[in-house]
Coordinates of C-alpha atoms in Angstrom, one line a residue:
Chain A
M21 CA -18.4 57.2 -61.7
G22 CA -16.4 57.4 -65.0
A23 CA -12.9 57.4 -63.6
S24 CA -13.4 54.8 -60.9
K25 CA -14.0 51.3 -61.9
L26 CA -17.3 49.9 -61.0
S27 CA -17.2 46.7 -59.0
G28 CA -18.9 43.6 -60.4
M29 CA -21.7 43.9 -57.8
Q30 CA -22.2 47.6 -58.5
K31 CA -22.6 46.7 -62.2
Q32 CA -25.2 44.1 -61.3
V33 CA -27.2 46.6 -59.3
L34 CA -27.1 49.2 -62.1
S35 CA -28.0 46.5 -64.6
L36 CA -31.0 45.5 -62.5
Y37 CA -32.1 49.1 -62.2
R38 CA -31.8 49.5 -65.9
G39 CA -33.9 46.4 -66.4
F40 CA -36.7 47.9 -64.3
L41 CA -36.6 51.1 -66.2
R42 CA -36.8 49.3 -69.5
A43 CA -39.7 47.1 -68.3
A44 CA -41.5 50.2 -67.1
R45 CA -41.2 51.8 -70.5
S46 CA -43.5 49.3 -72.1
R47 CA -46.3 50.1 -69.6
P48 CA -49.1 52.7 -70.1
I49 CA -47.9 56.1 -68.9
E50 CA -49.7 56.1 -65.5
D51 CA -48.3 52.6 -64.6
R52 CA -44.9 53.6 -65.9
K53 CA -44.6 56.7 -63.7
R54 CA -45.7 54.7 -60.6
I55 CA -43.2 51.9 -61.3
E56 CA -40.4 54.3 -61.9
M57 CA -41.2 56.1 -58.7
I58 CA -41.3 52.9 -56.6
V59 CA -38.1 51.5 -58.2
S60 CA -36.2 54.8 -57.9
T61 CA -37.2 55.2 -54.2
E62 CA -36.3 51.6 -53.4
F63 CA -32.9 51.6 -55.1
R64 CA -31.9 55.0 -53.6
H65 CA -33.1 53.9 -50.1
N66 CA -31.0 50.7 -50.3
S67 CA -27.9 52.6 -51.7
K68 CA -28.1 54.8 -48.6
E69 CA -28.9 52.2 -46.0
V70 CA -27.2 49.0 -47.0
D71 CA -23.6 48.5 -45.9
R72 CA -21.5 48.2 -49.1
K73 CA -19.5 45.3 -47.5
N74 CA -22.6 43.3 -46.6
F75 CA -22.2 41.2 -49.7
Q76 CA -24.5 38.5 -48.5
Y77 CA -27.4 40.9 -48.1
I78 CA -26.7 42.7 -51.3
E79 CA -26.7 39.3 -53.2
Y80 CA -30.0 38.5 -51.5
L81 CA -31.5 41.9 -52.7
L82 CA -30.2 41.3 -56.2
R83 CA -31.9 37.9 -56.3
L84 CA -35.1 39.3 -54.9
G85 CA -35.0 42.2 -57.4
T86 CA -34.4 39.8 -60.3
K87 CA -37.5 37.8 -59.4
Q88 CA -39.6 40.9 -59.1
L89 CA -38.3 42.2 -62.5
D90 CA -39.2 38.8 -64.1
Q91 CA -42.7 39.2 -62.6
L92 CA -43.0 42.8 -63.9
K93 CA -42.0 41.7 -67.4
S94 CA -44.8 39.0 -67.4
P95 CA -47.9 40.4 -69.1
A96 CA -50.0 38.2 -66.9
I97 CA -49.1 40.3 -63.8
V98 CA -51.2 43.4 -63.6
S99 CA -50.8 44.5 -60.0
L100 CA -47.6 45.8 -58.5
S101 CA -48.2 44.4 -55.0
S102 CA -45.1 42.3 -55.1
I103 CA -42.9 45.4 -55.4
K104 CA -44.9 47.2 -52.7
V105 CA -44.3 44.3 -50.3
V106 CA -40.5 44.8 -50.4
T107 CA -41.0 48.6 -50.0
S108 CA -43.0 48.0 -46.9
K109 CA -40.5 45.5 -45.5
T110 CA -37.6 48.0 -45.7
Chain B
M13 CA 13.1 86.0 -121.6
A14 CA 13.0 82.4 -122.5
S15 CA 13.9 81.3 -118.9
I16 CA 11.2 83.5 -117.4
A17 CA 8.5 82.0 -119.7
A18 CA 9.7 78.5 -118.9
S19 CA 9.5 79.0 -115.1
A20 CA 6.0 80.6 -115.5
S21 CA 4.8 77.6 -117.4
I22 CA 6.2 75.2 -114.8
S23 CA 4.4 76.9 -112.0
L24 CA 1.2 76.9 -114.0
Q25 CA 1.5 73.2 -114.6
A26 CA 2.2 72.5 -110.9
R27 CA -1.1 74.0 -109.7
P28 CA -3.5 71.4 -111.2
R29 CA -1.5 68.6 -109.6
Q30 CA -1.7 70.2 -106.2
L31 CA -5.4 70.7 -106.6
A32 CA -5.8 67.1 -107.6
I33 CA -3.8 65.9 -104.6
A34 CA -5.9 68.0 -102.3
A35 CA -9.2 66.7 -103.8
S36 CA -8.1 63.1 -103.4
Q37 CA -7.1 63.8 -99.8
V38 CA -10.5 65.2 -99.0
K39 CA -12.2 62.2 -100.7
S40 CA -10.1 59.8 -98.7
F41 CA -10.9 61.6 -95.4
S42 CA -14.6 61.7 -96.1
N43 CA -14.6 58.0 -97.2
G44 CA -17.8 58.3 -99.1
R45 CA -19.9 59.6 -96.2
R46 CA -20.5 62.9 -94.5
S47 CA -17.4 63.6 -92.6
S48 CA -17.5 64.6 -89.0
L49 CA -14.4 66.7 -89.8
S50 CA -15.2 70.1 -91.2
F51 CA -12.8 71.8 -93.5
N52 CA -14.8 75.0 -93.6
L53 CA -14.1 77.5 -90.8
R54 CA -17.3 77.4 -88.8
Q55 CA -18.3 79.3 -85.7
L56 CA -18.8 76.7 -83.0
P57 CA -21.4 77.4 -80.3
T58 CA -19.7 79.5 -77.6
R59 CA -20.8 77.0 -75.0
L60 CA -18.5 74.4 -76.5
T61 CA -15.1 74.8 -74.8
V62 CA -13.5 71.8 -76.3
S63 CA -13.6 70.3 -79.8
C64 CA -15.3 67.0 -80.1
A65 CA -16.3 64.6 -82.9
A66 CA -20.0 64.7 -82.3
K67 CA -22.2 67.2 -84.1
P68 CA -23.2 70.3 -82.1
E69 CA -26.9 69.4 -82.6
T70 CA -26.3 66.0 -80.9
V71 CA -24.4 67.6 -78.0
D72 CA -27.2 70.1 -77.5
K73 CA -29.8 67.4 -77.4
V74 CA -27.7 65.4 -74.9
C75 CA -27.4 68.5 -72.8
A76 CA -31.2 69.0 -72.8
V77 CA -31.8 65.4 -71.7
V78 CA -29.3 65.7 -68.9
R79 CA -30.7 69.0 -67.8
K80 CA -34.2 67.6 -67.6
Q81 CA -33.1 64.3 -66.0
L82 CA -31.2 66.1 -63.2
S83 CA -33.7 68.9 -62.9
L84 CA -31.0 71.5 -63.5
K85 CA -31.7 75.2 -63.7
E86 CA -31.2 77.1 -67.0
A87 CA -28.3 78.9 -65.4
D88 CA -26.4 75.7 -64.8
E89 CA -23.6 75.4 -67.3
I90 CA -23.4 72.2 -69.4
T91 CA -20.7 71.8 -72.0
A92 CA -19.5 68.8 -74.0
A93 CA -16.7 68.2 -71.4
T94 CA -19.1 68.3 -68.4
K95 CA -18.9 65.2 -66.3
F96 CA -22.2 63.9 -65.0
A97 CA -20.6 63.5 -61.6
A98 CA -19.8 67.2 -61.6
L99 CA -23.5 67.9 -61.9
G100 CA -24.2 65.9 -58.8
A101 CA -25.2 62.7 -60.6
D102 CA -24.6 59.4 -58.9
S103 CA -24.5 56.1 -60.7
L104 CA -28.3 55.6 -60.5
D105 CA -28.7 59.1 -62.0
T106 CA -26.4 58.1 -64.8
V107 CA -28.4 55.0 -65.6
E108 CA -31.5 57.3 -65.9
I109 CA -29.7 59.7 -68.1
V110 CA -28.6 56.9 -70.5
M111 CA -32.2 55.5 -70.5
G112 CA -33.5 59.0 -71.3
L113 CA -31.0 59.4 -74.1
E114 CA -32.0 56.0 -75.6
E115 CA -35.6 57.2 -75.7
E116 CA -34.8 60.6 -77.1
F117 CA -32.7 59.2 -80.0
G118 CA -34.6 56.0 -80.5
I119 CA -31.6 53.7 -79.9
E120 CA -30.4 51.1 -77.5
M121 CA -27.0 51.3 -75.9
A122 CA -25.1 48.1 -75.0
E123 CA -24.8 47.9 -71.2
E124 CA -21.0 47.8 -71.1
K125 CA -20.7 50.9 -73.3
A126 CA -23.4 52.7 -71.4
Q127 CA -21.7 52.1 -68.1
S128 CA -18.5 53.7 -69.3
I129 CA -20.1 57.0 -70.2
A130 CA -19.2 59.8 -67.9
T131 CA -19.4 63.0 -69.9
V132 CA -21.8 64.7 -72.4
E133 CA -19.1 64.3 -75.1
Q134 CA -18.8 60.5 -74.6
A135 CA -22.6 60.1 -74.7
A136 CA -22.9 62.2 -77.9
A137 CA -20.1 60.3 -79.6
L138 CA -21.7 56.9 -78.8
I139 CA -25.1 58.1 -79.9
E140 CA -23.8 59.2 -83.3
E141 CA -22.0 55.9 -83.7
L142 CA -25.2 54.0 -82.9
L143 CA -27.3 56.2 -85.2
F144 CA -24.8 55.6 -88.0
E145 CA -25.0 51.8 -87.4
K146 CA -28.8 52.0 -87.4
A147 CA -28.9 53.9 -90.7
K148 CA -27.0 51.2 -92.6

């Protein structure tokens, strides 16, 4: 990673991943572990399966992920069903 | 006789000045705070194969976080110069390492700087910089 320059889109993905991990940190430990597991699995699955040149789909995933992160940050949201929905889709 | 005495006194006078110069140099280096440069000869940990600005304690802590995050065996060698990529870390792993380091040291790394970190040494240097800023 260090030597090679990250593309703008790659940086956005890593930034989103970072955002999820930060949001998870403010949760009680059980929730946190579950969130981290779900998020980690989802990102790794997509990094494996999604064609790096399918920019349209990646942009879609980034927008979707951003919405989910916003939901996760909201204290009103207690359940994680929105994240699970995406997991089950892919 | 007289010339011998004169040269002796000259050499004696020269010494205090040299000491004064050395002292002021040390002061200017340290710049009023604990210097990361050590003028004492000190035994560096044998695991450190390269010299780096960060304290050995910081490097050791970074190594511990990296080891835990990547689930490495005790036998796996990590030095200051070790690249995360060489340990099998991809970019997602590196994000996790950085997040782990933030938590361990109680700091927050700016995204741009965090993304440019590729070795233990770079991580340790940035951490010490941030800890210094925090202490102000």
